[in-house]
Amino acid sequence: MDCIFCQIVAGKVSTEFLYQDEDAVAFRDIHPIAPTHIIIIPKKHIPSLAHLSEEQLPLMGHMVRIANQLAKREGIATQGYRLVINCGKEGGQVVPHLHIHLLGGRRISDKLG
Ligand code: AMP
Ligand code: ZN
């Protein structure tokens, strides 16, 4: 198993989980680009958004709900935050395990693209 996020799910890389349930976990990004920078991932290895099956679509809603809850817990829900999903090489995806970035705590002013 050489996927770093699968290793995190399996407890092989020591990481503090901010949230975990049967289907998903969340933890702080190791190289944060904002005061709040949290990664939300499915436990199952799904390589990217492009690999998401029809049956897995509800999982995305579940992960967005987790992100919204964490934004509240981090105290950034009112000020605002950004969710980012990079997909594939040109989309800027580096870790090939589907994940949502939750960014906030500063003005995320960089324009898309
Ligand atoms: P992406 O470019 O969307 O694939 O983003 C991958 C993110 O995972 C980057 O922001 C990395 O800093 C983050 N990352 C990589 N390894 C770890 C790790 N062991 N723990 C926490 N975050 C990680
Ligand atoms: Zn994986």
mmCIF file of C-alpha atoms and ligand atoms in Angstrom:
data_model
loop_
_atom_site.group_PDB
_atom_site.id
_atom_site.type_symbol
_atom_site.label_atom_id
_atom_site.label_comp_id
_atom_site.label_asym_id
_atom_site.label_seq_id
_atom_site.Cartn_x
_atom_site.Cartn_y
_atom_site.Cartn_z
ATOM 1 C CA MET A 1 0.000 0.000 0.000
ATOM 2 C CA ASP A 2 1.877 3.114 -1.129
ATOM 3 C CA CYS A 3 -0.953 5.630 -0.919
ATOM 4 C CA ILE A 4 -0.122 8.086 1.892
ATOM 5 C CA PHE A 5 -3.790 8.761 2.660
ATOM 6 C CA CYS A 6 -4.582 5.016 2.828
ATOM 7 C CA GLN A 7 -1.686 4.737 5.264
ATOM 8 C CA ILE A 8 -3.197 7.525 7.358
ATOM 9 C CA VAL A 9 -6.596 5.744 7.346
ATOM 10 C CA ALA A 10 -4.858 2.501 8.377
ATOM 11 C CA GLY A 11 -3.080 4.272 11.254
ATOM 12 C CA LYS A 12 0.355 3.597 9.748
ATOM 13 C CA VAL A 13 1.226 7.288 9.712
ATOM 14 C CA SER A 14 0.536 8.967 13.018
ATOM 15 C CA THR A 15 -2.015 11.672 12.373
ATOM 16 C CA GLU A 16 -4.511 13.340 14.660
ATOM 17 C CA PHE A 17 -8.012 12.873 13.311
ATOM 18 C CA LEU A 18 -10.251 15.895 13.703
ATOM 19 C CA TYR A 19 -13.172 13.767 12.606
ATOM 20 C CA GLN A 20 -13.733 10.101 11.794
ATOM 21 C CA ASP A 21 -16.621 7.807 11.037
ATOM 22 C CA GLU A 22 -17.225 4.604 9.067
ATOM 23 C CA ASP A 23 -16.714 6.266 5.714
ATOM 24 C CA ALA A 24 -14.467 9.296 6.108
ATOM 25 C CA VAL A 25 -11.728 10.945 8.157
ATOM 26 C CA ALA A 26 -10.377 14.497 8.446
ATOM 27 C CA PHE A 27 -6.970 15.756 9.528
ATOM 28 C CA ARG A 28 -4.831 18.892 9.231
ATOM 29 C CA ASP A 29 -2.796 19.389 6.081
ATOM 30 C CA ILE A 30 0.897 18.855 6.753
ATOM 31 C CA HIS A 31 1.760 21.985 4.713
ATOM 32 C CA PRO A 32 -1.062 24.382 5.538
ATOM 33 C CA ILE A 33 -1.588 27.338 3.225
ATOM 34 C CA ALA A 34 -4.167 28.993 5.505
ATOM 35 C CA PRO A 35 -4.755 29.163 9.293
ATOM 36 C CA THR A 36 -7.356 26.434 8.825
ATOM 37 C CA HIS A 37 -6.324 23.848 6.241
ATOM 38 C CA ILE A 38 -8.033 20.523 6.737
ATOM 39 C CA ILE A 39 -8.145 17.488 4.444
ATOM 40 C CA ILE A 40 -11.311 15.395 4.308
ATOM 41 C CA ILE A 41 -11.025 11.972 2.657
ATOM 42 C CA PRO A 42 -13.086 8.850 2.108
ATOM 43 C CA LYS A 43 -11.655 5.809 3.900
ATOM 44 C CA LYS A 44 -11.985 3.870 0.691
ATOM 45 C CA HIS A 45 -9.249 4.445 -1.870
ATOM 46 C CA ILE A 46 -10.878 6.385 -4.692
ATOM 47 C CA PRO A 47 -8.078 7.791 -6.863
ATOM 48 C CA SER A 48 -9.824 11.032 -7.856
ATOM 49 C CA LEU A 49 -13.109 12.761 -8.545
ATOM 50 C CA ALA A 50 -12.930 11.271 -12.038
ATOM 51 C CA HIS A 51 -13.124 7.773 -10.529
ATOM 52 C CA LEU A 52 -16.249 8.440 -8.497
ATOM 53 C CA SER A 53 -19.049 6.036 -9.370
ATOM 54 C CA GLU A 54 -22.742 6.827 -9.363
ATOM 55 C CA GLU A 55 -23.158 4.883 -6.088
ATOM 56 C CA GLN A 56 -20.361 6.899 -4.495
ATOM 57 C CA LEU A 57 -21.991 10.286 -5.178
ATOM 58 C CA PRO A 58 -23.701 10.441 -1.734
ATOM 59 C CA LEU A 59 -20.224 10.109 -0.193
ATOM 60 C CA MET A 60 -19.375 13.539 -1.608
ATOM 61 C CA GLY A 61 -22.394 15.051 0.128
ATOM 62 C CA HIS A 62 -21.284 13.340 3.313
ATOM 63 C CA MET A 63 -17.780 14.820 2.992
ATOM 64 C CA VAL A 64 -19.163 18.301 2.286
ATOM 65 C CA ARG A 65 -21.263 18.024 5.425
ATOM 66 C CA ILE A 66 -18.163 17.076 7.427
ATOM 67 C CA ALA A 67 -16.333 20.079 5.940
ATOM 68 C CA ASN A 68 -19.204 22.394 6.919
ATOM 69 C CA GLN A 69 -19.230 20.999 10.470
ATOM 70 C CA LEU A 70 -15.460 21.398 10.777
ATOM 71 C CA ALA A 71 -15.697 24.981 9.484
ATOM 72 C CA LYS A 72 -18.129 25.710 12.303
ATOM 73 C CA ARG A 73 -15.901 24.002 14.848
ATOM 74 C CA GLU A 74 -12.875 25.983 13.620
ATOM 75 C CA GLY A 75 -14.870 29.187 14.008
ATOM 76 C CA ILE A 76 -14.608 30.171 10.348
ATOM 77 C CA ALA A 77 -18.136 29.395 9.185
ATOM 78 C CA THR A 78 -19.387 32.960 9.508
ATOM 79 C CA GLN A 79 -16.390 34.675 7.907
ATOM 80 C CA GLY A 80 -16.366 32.181 5.048
ATOM 81 C CA TYR A 81 -14.187 29.425 3.726
ATOM 82 C CA ARG A 82 -13.323 27.557 0.558
ATOM 83 C CA LEU A 83 -13.567 23.896 -0.379
ATOM 84 C CA VAL A 84 -11.178 22.711 -3.091
ATOM 85 C CA ILE A 85 -10.987 19.406 -4.902
ATOM 86 C CA ASN A 86 -8.059 19.015 -7.278
ATOM 87 C CA CYS A 87 -8.536 16.337 -9.904
ATOM 88 C CA GLY A 88 -5.713 14.887 -11.994
ATOM 89 C CA LYS A 89 -2.389 16.350 -13.057
ATOM 90 C CA GLU A 90 -3.629 19.526 -14.698
ATOM 91 C CA GLY A 91 -6.090 20.043 -11.858
ATOM 92 C CA GLY A 92 -3.152 20.168 -9.456
ATOM 93 C CA GLN A 93 -3.801 16.855 -7.705
ATOM 94 C CA VAL A 94 -0.654 15.470 -6.079
ATOM 95 C CA VAL A 95 -2.008 12.767 -3.749
ATOM 96 C CA PRO A 96 -3.994 10.231 -5.803
ATOM 97 C CA HIS A 97 -6.666 9.587 -3.160
ATOM 98 C CA LEU A 98 -9.793 11.726 -3.438
ATOM 99 C CA HIS A 99 -9.829 14.574 -0.911
ATOM 100 C CA ILE A 100 -11.458 17.894 -0.123
ATOM 101 C CA HIS A 101 -9.377 20.801 1.139
ATOM 102 C CA LEU A 102 -11.113 23.025 3.694
ATOM 103 C CA LEU A 103 -9.404 26.424 3.672
ATOM 104 C CA GLY A 104 -10.129 29.420 5.856
ATOM 105 C CA GLY A 105 -9.022 31.776 8.589
ATOM 106 C CA ARG A 106 -7.704 34.303 6.094
ATOM 107 C CA ARG A 107 -9.088 35.889 2.981
ATOM 108 C CA ILE A 108 -8.648 33.327 0.223
ATOM 109 C CA SER A 109 -8.214 35.919 -2.474
ATOM 110 C CA ASP A 110 -6.298 34.003 -5.134
ATOM 111 C CA LYS A 111 -8.490 33.732 -8.166
ATOM 112 C CA LEU A 112 -9.452 30.387 -9.634
ATOM 113 C CA GLY A 113 -6.908 29.030 -12.066
HETATM 114 P P1 AMP B 1 -3.473 17.840 -3.676
HETATM 115 O O1 AMP B 1 -2.494 18.748 -4.369
HETATM 116 O O2 AMP B 1 -4.890 18.312 -3.833
HETATM 117 O O3 AMP B 1 -3.284 16.390 -4.066
HETATM 118 O O4 AMP B 1 -3.181 18.004 -2.142
HETATM 119 C C1 AMP B 1 -2.561 17.044 -1.351
HETATM 120 C C2 AMP B 1 -2.365 17.667 0.015
HETATM 121 O O5 AMP B 1 -2.039 16.650 0.931
HETATM 122 C C3 AMP B 1 -1.251 18.717 0.065
HETATM 123 O O6 AMP B 1 -1.786 19.964 0.506
HETATM 124 C C4 AMP B 1 -0.255 18.125 1.081
HETATM 125 O O7 AMP B 1 0.323 19.106 1.903
HETATM 126 C C5 AMP B 1 -1.142 17.179 1.880
HETATM 127 N N1 AMP B 1 -0.440 16.064 2.505
HETATM 128 C C6 AMP B 1 0.441 15.206 1.932
HETATM 129 N N2 AMP B 1 0.873 14.300 2.828
HETATM 130 C C7 AMP B 1 0.229 14.570 3.989
HETATM 131 C C8 AMP B 1 0.253 13.998 5.294
HETATM 132 N N3 AMP B 1 1.039 12.954 5.597
HETATM 133 N N4 AMP B 1 -0.516 14.543 6.254
HETATM 134 C C9 AMP B 1 -1.288 15.623 5.983
HETATM 135 N N5 AMP B 1 -1.367 16.202 4.765
HETATM 136 C C10 AMP B 1 -0.605 15.688 3.790
HETATM 137 ZN ZN ZN B 2 -5.504 5.756 -0.905
#
